[in-house]
Coordinates of C-alpha atoms in Angstrom, one line a residue:
X803 CA 0.1 0.2 0.2
X804 CA 1.4 3.9 -0.8
X805 CA 0.3 6.9 0.7
X806 CA 0.6 10.0 -0.7
X807 CA 0.3 13.1 1.3
X808 CA 1.0 16.7 -0.1
X809 CA 1.2 20.4 0.8
X810 CA -0.7 22.8 -1.0
X811 CA 2.5 24.5 -2.1
X812 CA 6.0 24.4 -0.3
X813 CA 5.1 27.3 2.1
X814 CA 1.5 25.3 3.2
X815 CA 0.6 22.6 5.7
X816 CA -0.2 19.2 4.5
X817 CA -3.3 18.9 3.0
X818 CA -4.5 16.7 5.6
X819 CA -5.7 17.5 8.8
X820 CA -4.5 15.8 12.7
X821 CA -7.4 13.6 13.1
X822 CA -6.9 11.8 9.3
X823 CA -3.4 11.6 10.2
X824 CA -4.0 10.0 13.6
X825 CA -6.6 7.7 12.2
X826 CA -4.3 6.6 9.5
X827 CA -1.5 6.2 11.9
X828 CA -3.6 4.0 14.0
X829 CA -5.1 1.9 11.4
X830 CA -2.1 0.7 10.4
X831 CA -0.2 0.6 13.8
X832 CA 2.6 3.3 12.6
X833 CA 5.2 4.2 14.8
X834 CA 4.4 7.3 16.8
X835 CA 7.5 8.8 15.7
X836 CA 6.1 9.4 12.5
X837 CA 4.6 12.6 13.4
X838 CA 8.6 14.5 13.5
X839 CA 8.2 13.3 10.0
X840 CA 5.1 15.1 9.2
X841 CA 6.4 18.4 11.4
X842 CA 9.0 18.9 8.8
X843 CA 5.9 19.7 6.1
X844 CA 4.4 22.8 7.9
X845 CA 3.7 25.9 6.9
X846 CA 6.4 28.8 6.9
X847 CA 6.8 32.5 5.6
X848 CA 10.6 32.2 5.0
X849 CA 12.9 29.8 3.3
X850 CA 14.0 28.3 6.6
X851 CA 15.2 25.3 7.9
X852 CA 17.1 24.5 4.7
X853 CA 19.8 22.4 6.0
X854 CA 17.7 20.7 8.8
X855 CA 16.4 17.3 7.4
X856 CA 15.0 16.1 10.9
X857 CA 15.7 13.0 12.6
X858 CA 16.1 9.5 11.2
X859 CA 13.0 7.2 12.6
X860 CA 13.8 3.3 13.1
X861 CA 11.6 1.0 14.9
X862 CA 12.1 -2.5 15.0
X863 CA 9.5 -5.4 16.3
X864 CA 8.9 -8.8 15.9
X865 CA 6.5 -8.8 13.3
X866 CA 7.3 -5.4 11.6
X867 CA 10.3 -3.3 11.0
X868 CA 9.5 0.6 10.2
X869 CA 11.8 3.3 9.2
X870 CA 11.9 6.9 7.7
X871 CA 13.3 10.0 6.7
X872 CA 13.4 13.2 5.0
X873 CA 15.7 13.8 2.0
X874 CA 16.6 17.1 0.7
X875 CA 16.6 17.9 -3.0
X876 CA 17.0 20.4 -5.8
X877 CA 14.4 21.3 -8.1
X878 CA 14.5 24.4 -11.1
X879 CA 11.8 27.2 -11.4
X880 CA 11.1 29.2 -14.3
X881 CA 10.0 32.2 -13.7
X882 CA 6.5 33.0 -15.6
X883 CA 7.4 36.8 -16.4
X884 CA 10.9 36.5 -17.6
X885 CA 11.3 32.9 -17.9
X886 CA 14.5 33.3 -15.5
X887 CA 15.6 29.9 -13.9
X888 CA 16.5 29.8 -10.1
X889 CA 17.0 26.6 -8.2
X890 CA 15.2 25.8 -4.8
X891 CA 15.7 23.1 -2.2
X892 CA 12.7 20.9 -1.7
X893 CA 12.3 17.8 0.4
X894 CA 10.3 14.7 0.6
X895 CA 9.5 12.7 3.2
X896 CA 9.7 8.6 3.2
X897 CA 8.1 6.1 5.6
X898 CA 8.1 2.5 5.1
X899 CA 6.5 -0.3 7.3
X900 CA 7.5 -3.7 6.3
X901 CA 6.0 -7.0 7.5
X902 CA 8.9 -9.7 7.8
X903 CA 5.8 -12.9 7.8
X904 CA 4.4 -11.4 4.5
X905 CA 7.1 -9.1 2.8
X906 CA 4.7 -6.8 2.3
X907 CA 4.9 -3.2 2.9
X908 CA 3.0 0.1 3.8
X909 CA 4.4 3.4 2.1
X910 CA 3.7 6.6 3.2
X911 CA 5.3 9.9 1.0
X912 CA 5.0 13.1 1.9
X913 CA 5.7 15.8 -0.7
X914 CA 6.0 19.6 -0.8
X915 CA 3.5 20.0 -3.5
X916 CA 0.3 18.1 -5.6
X917 CA 1.7 16.3 -8.5
X918 CA 5.4 16.8 -7.4
X919 CA 8.3 14.6 -9.5
X920 CA 8.9 12.3 -6.5
X921 CA 5.0 11.6 -6.6
X922 CA 5.1 11.1 -10.3
X923 CA 7.8 9.0 -10.2
X924 CA 6.3 6.6 -7.6
X925 CA 3.0 6.6 -9.6
X926 CA 4.8 5.8 -12.6
X927 CA 6.5 2.9 -11.2
X928 CA 3.8 1.2 -9.8
X929 CA 1.9 1.6 -13.1
X930 CA 4.3 -0.6 -14.4
X931 CA 3.7 -4.3 -14.0
X932 CA 7.1 -5.2 -14.2
X933 CA 8.6 -2.8 -11.9
X934 CA 5.6 -4.0 -9.2
X935 CA 6.8 -7.5 -9.6
X936 CA 10.6 -6.1 -8.9
X937 CA 9.3 -3.8 -6.1
X938 CA 7.7 -6.4 -4.2
X939 CA 10.5 -8.7 -4.7
X940 CA 13.1 -6.3 -3.4
X941 CA 11.6 -3.3 -2.0
X942 CA 15.0 -1.5 -1.6
X943 CA 14.7 -0.7 -5.4
X944 CA 12.1 2.3 -4.5
X945 CA 14.5 3.6 -2.1
X946 CA 17.5 3.3 -4.8
X947 CA 15.3 4.7 -7.7
X948 CA 14.6 8.0 -5.2
X949 CA 18.1 8.4 -4.2
X950 CA 19.3 8.0 -8.0
X951 CA 16.4 10.5 -9.3
X952 CA 17.4 13.4 -6.7
X953 CA 20.7 13.0 -6.4
X954 CA 21.7 13.9 -10.3
X955 CA 19.8 17.2 -9.6
X956 CA 22.7 18.3 -7.0
X957 CA 25.2 18.6 -9.5
X958 CA 23.2 20.7 -11.9
X959 CA 22.3 22.9 -8.8
X960 CA 26.1 23.4 -8.2
X961 CA 26.7 23.7 -11.7
X962 CA 24.1 26.3 -12.3
X963 CA 25.4 28.5 -9.2
X964 CA 29.1 27.9 -10.2
X965 CA 28.4 29.6 -13.0
X966 CA 26.5 32.4 -11.9
X967 CA 29.6 33.1 -9.6
X968 CA 32.0 32.7 -12.2
X969 CA 30.1 34.8 -15.0
X970 CA 28.7 37.8 -12.7
X971 CA 30.4 38.0 -9.1
X972 CA 34.0 36.3 -10.3
X973 CA 34.5 38.4 -13.2
X974 CA 33.0 41.7 -11.8
X975 CA 35.0 40.9 -8.9
X976 CA 38.4 40.1 -10.9
X977 CA 38.0 43.5 -13.0
X978 CA 37.7 46.2 -10.3
X979 CA 39.7 48.8 -10.8
X980 CA 41.1 50.1 -7.4
X981 CA 42.3 53.4 -8.7
X982 CA 38.5 54.6 -9.7
X983 CA 35.6 55.9 -8.1
X984 CA 33.7 52.9 -9.6
X985 CA 34.6 50.9 -6.3
X986 CA 31.4 52.8 -5.1
X987 CA 29.6 49.9 -6.0
X988 CA 31.7 47.4 -4.2
X989 CA 28.9 46.7 -1.4
X990 CA 26.6 45.6 -4.4
X991 CA 29.4 42.9 -5.4
X992 CA 29.9 41.8 -2.0
X993 CA 25.9 41.1 -2.1
X994 CA 26.1 39.1 -5.4
X995 CA 28.8 36.7 -3.9
X996 CA 27.1 36.4 -0.8
X997 CA 24.0 35.5 -2.4
X998 CA 25.6 32.8 -4.2
X999 CA 27.4 31.5 -1.2
X1000 CA 24.1 31.3 0.4
X1001 CA 23.3 28.8 -1.7
X1002 CA 26.1 26.4 -1.2
X1003 CA 26.0 26.9 3.0
X1004 CA 23.1 24.3 3.7
X1005 CA 24.8 21.6 1.5
X1006 CA 27.1 20.2 3.7
X1007 CA 24.5 19.6 6.2
X1008 CA 22.3 18.2 3.9
X1009 CA 24.9 15.5 2.4
X1010 CA 25.6 14.5 5.9
X1011 CA 22.0 13.6 6.4
X1012 CA 22.2 11.7 3.0
X1013 CA 25.1 9.7 4.2
X1014 CA 23.2 8.7 7.6
X1015 CA 20.0 7.6 5.1
X1016 CA 22.6 5.6 3.4
X1017 CA 23.6 3.9 6.0
X1018 CA 20.1 3.5 8.0
X1019 CA 19.1 1.7 4.6
X1020 CA 21.9 -0.3 4.3
X1021 CA 21.6 -1.4 8.1
X1022 CA 17.9 -1.8 8.0
X1023 CA 17.6 -3.7 4.5
X1024 CA 20.4 -5.9 4.9
X1025 CA 18.9 -7.6 8.2
X1026 CA 15.3 -7.6 6.8
X1027 CA 14.5 -7.2 3.1
X1028 CA 16.1 -9.0 0.7
X1029 CA 18.9 -7.6 -0.5
X1030 CA 21.2 -8.1 -3.7
X1031 CA 24.9 -7.2 -4.3
X1032 CA 23.7 -5.1 -7.2
X1033 CA 21.8 -3.1 -4.7
X1034 CA 24.6 -3.0 -2.5
X1035 CA 26.5 -1.6 -5.0
X1036 CA 24.3 1.2 -6.2
X1037 CA 24.0 1.9 -2.9
X1038 CA 27.7 2.6 -2.7
X1039 CA 27.8 4.7 -6.0
X1040 CA 25.0 7.0 -4.1
X1041 CA 27.2 7.2 -0.9
X1042 CA 30.4 8.0 -3.2
X1043 CA 28.0 10.4 -5.5
X1044 CA 27.3 12.2 -2.2
X1045 CA 31.0 12.3 -1.2
X1046 CA 32.0 13.9 -4.2
X1047 CA 29.2 16.7 -4.1
X1048 CA 30.4 17.5 -0.6
X1049 CA 33.9 17.7 -1.5
X1050 CA 33.0 20.1 -4.6
X1051 CA 30.8 22.3 -2.1
X1052 CA 33.8 22.6 0.0
X1053 CA 35.5 24.0 -3.2
X1054 CA 32.6 26.4 -4.0
X1055 CA 32.7 27.5 -0.7
X1056 CA 36.5 28.6 -0.6
X1057 CA 36.1 30.1 -4.1
X1058 CA 33.2 32.3 -2.7
X1059 CA 35.3 33.1 0.3
X1060 CA 38.5 34.3 -1.6
X1061 CA 36.6 36.4 -4.0
X1062 CA 35.0 38.0 -1.0
X1063 CA 38.1 38.7 0.7
X1064 CA 39.5 39.8 -2.8
X1065 CA 36.8 42.4 -3.2
X1066 CA 37.1 43.5 0.8
X1067 CA 40.9 44.2 0.2
X1068 CA 40.2 46.1 -3.1
X1069 CA 37.8 48.1 -1.4
X1070 CA 40.1 48.7 1.6
X1071 CA 42.9 49.7 -0.9
X1072 CA 40.8 52.1 -2.4
X1073 CA 39.7 53.3 0.9
X1074 CA 43.8 53.8 1.8
X1075 CA 44.1 55.9 -1.5
X1076 CA 41.0 57.6 -1.0
X1077 CA 42.7 58.8 2.8
X1078 CA 46.5 59.2 1.2
X1079 CA 44.9 62.0 -1.5
X1080 CA 43.0 63.4 1.5
X1081 CA 46.2 63.7 3.4
X1082 CA 48.2 65.1 0.6
X1083 CA 45.4 67.6 0.2
X1084 CA 45.7 68.6 4.0
X1085 CA 49.3 68.9 3.5
X1086 CA 48.9 71.4 0.7
X1087 CA 46.4 73.4 2.4
X1088 CA 48.6 73.4 5.3
X1089 CA 51.7 74.4 3.3
X1090 CA 49.4 77.2 1.8
X1091 CA 48.3 78.4 5.2
X1092 CA 52.1 78.6 6.2
X1093 CA 52.5 80.7 3.2
X1094 CA 50.2 83.1 3.7
X1095 CA 51.0 83.2 7.3
X1096 CA 54.3 84.5 6.8
X1097 CA 52.8 87.1 4.4
X1098 CA 50.7 88.4 7.1
X1099 CA 53.9 88.0 9.4
X1100 CA 55.8 90.4 6.8
X1101 CA 52.6 92.7 6.3
X1102 CA 52.5 93.2 10.0
X1103 CA 56.0 93.7 10.9
X1104 CA 56.3 96.3 8.1
X1105 CA 53.1 97.9 9.1
X1106 CA 54.7 98.2 12.6
X1107 CA 58.1 99.7 11.3
X1108 CA 55.7 102.7 9.4
X1109 CA 52.6 103.2 11.8
X1110 CA 54.4 105.3 14.2
X1111 CA 56.0 107.4 11.9
X1112 CA 53.1 107.8 10.3
X1113 CA 51.5 108.8 13.7
X1114 CA 54.1 111.2 14.5
X1115 CA 53.7 112.9 11.3
X1116 CA 50.0 113.1 11.4
X1117 CA 50.1 114.6 14.8
X1118 CA 52.6 117.2 14.4
X1119 CA 51.0 117.9 10.7
X1120 CA 48.4 119.3 12.9
X1121 CA 47.4 123.1 13.1
X1122 CA 48.5 123.0 16.7
X1123 CA 52.3 123.2 16.2
X1124 CA 54.3 125.9 14.3
X1125 CA 56.8 122.7 13.4
X1126 CA 60.2 124.3 12.1
X1127 CA 62.6 122.4 9.8
X1128 CA 65.4 122.7 12.2
X1129 CA 63.7 120.8 14.7
X1130 CA 63.2 117.5 12.0
X1131 CA 65.3 115.6 14.8
X1132 CA 62.2 115.6 17.1
X1133 CA 60.0 114.0 14.5
X1134 CA 62.8 111.0 13.9
X1135 CA 63.4 110.9 17.6
X1136 CA 59.7 110.4 18.6
X1137 CA 59.3 107.9 15.7
X1138 CA 62.3 105.6 16.8
X1139 CA 61.2 105.6 20.1
X1140 CA 57.4 104.7 19.3
X1141 CA 58.5 102.0 17.0
X1142 CA 60.7 100.5 19.0
X1143 CA 57.7 100.3 21.8
X1144 CA 55.5 99.2 19.5
X1145 CA 58.1 96.6 18.1
X1146 CA 58.8 95.5 22.1
X1147 CA 55.1 95.2 23.0
X1148 CA 54.5 93.0 19.9
X1149 CA 57.2 90.9 20.7
X1150 CA 56.2 90.8 24.1
X1151 CA 52.6 90.0 23.2
X1152 CA 53.9 86.9 21.1
X1153 CA 56.2 85.1 23.7
X1154 CA 53.2 85.9 26.3
X1155 CA 50.7 83.8 24.0
X1156 CA 53.0 81.1 23.2
X1157 CA 54.3 80.7 26.6
X1158 CA 50.2 80.0 27.8
X1159 CA 49.6 77.7 24.6
X1160 CA 52.8 75.9 25.7
X1161 CA 51.5 75.5 29.7
X1162 CA 48.3 74.3 28.3
X1163 CA 49.9 71.9 26.3
X1164 CA 51.7 70.6 29.3
X1165 CA 48.5 70.4 31.4
X1166 CA 46.4 68.6 28.8
X1167 CA 49.2 65.8 28.2
X1168 CA 49.4 65.3 32.5
X1169 CA 45.7 64.8 32.4

């Protein structure tokens, strides 16, 4: 007997209520832990638990042998608007109750949507009389058929996103111009690499769970269900295929990490160059300020030299005095004295200001 239970879509609950599930499990005397498998197919609003495959179910009794698992697999989606393709991670739940006395089984399949690829695969197998006879004799073939059918999609999944990485993120990252202001979109490039890297991050956990499923199937079926050498070879092939996928995933994650580091280093170099240019600009501005200060100092000194003489000339040029040419020494005498006093006063004020600044600097250093 084969039971298919589907979600309305991959974001909704199973299209069956709890009472019906309880009645079904009680009627077939299924293990109560089956509810943990069913809980994996619940409603969600975000793409969460992509790496979580739930526990492996196993129960052994004198009359039956039961086990179940959830297997993650990739599926290609085509957008209806622009026809663009993308890959998503789906899941299928498999439960088998094997009766040792009769050699028959009760199967339950949990699907993420109606008429899913897994449901079509099982249905097509059962509709063929020869396949039904083979499945009744070697029930392990249905497990191996599911493994082989879904495992091949992982290669296309990784190939698709590796192509995206090389054509988009990698090409753009390796053509960064660190001397150009075009690095302003560096964050966008980082996001692109992060987006692709996110599709690789759940794969190690998924492949590790696949290996656990293979070990469970190998252990259970060798002890309870007729198992031929060709089945063992096929299961070994699936296990080695998952190992190669896991190694490729590690390589792709390392490539993403290297590209991200390259982009970050390029942005850092660009920031350093920008800071260096700003420092050079500040140095030039400081040099200009120093030059302007020297010019102002020269003007100040010249003004201090001529201002007393101008004052004396203006003072004695007024109508209050009858100034004679023979008393010209009075003009020069007052002018020289006022000039000396003015320069001394300016020099004293400068020294006093510098002394107060040095005192304030020493106090701040002590604090």
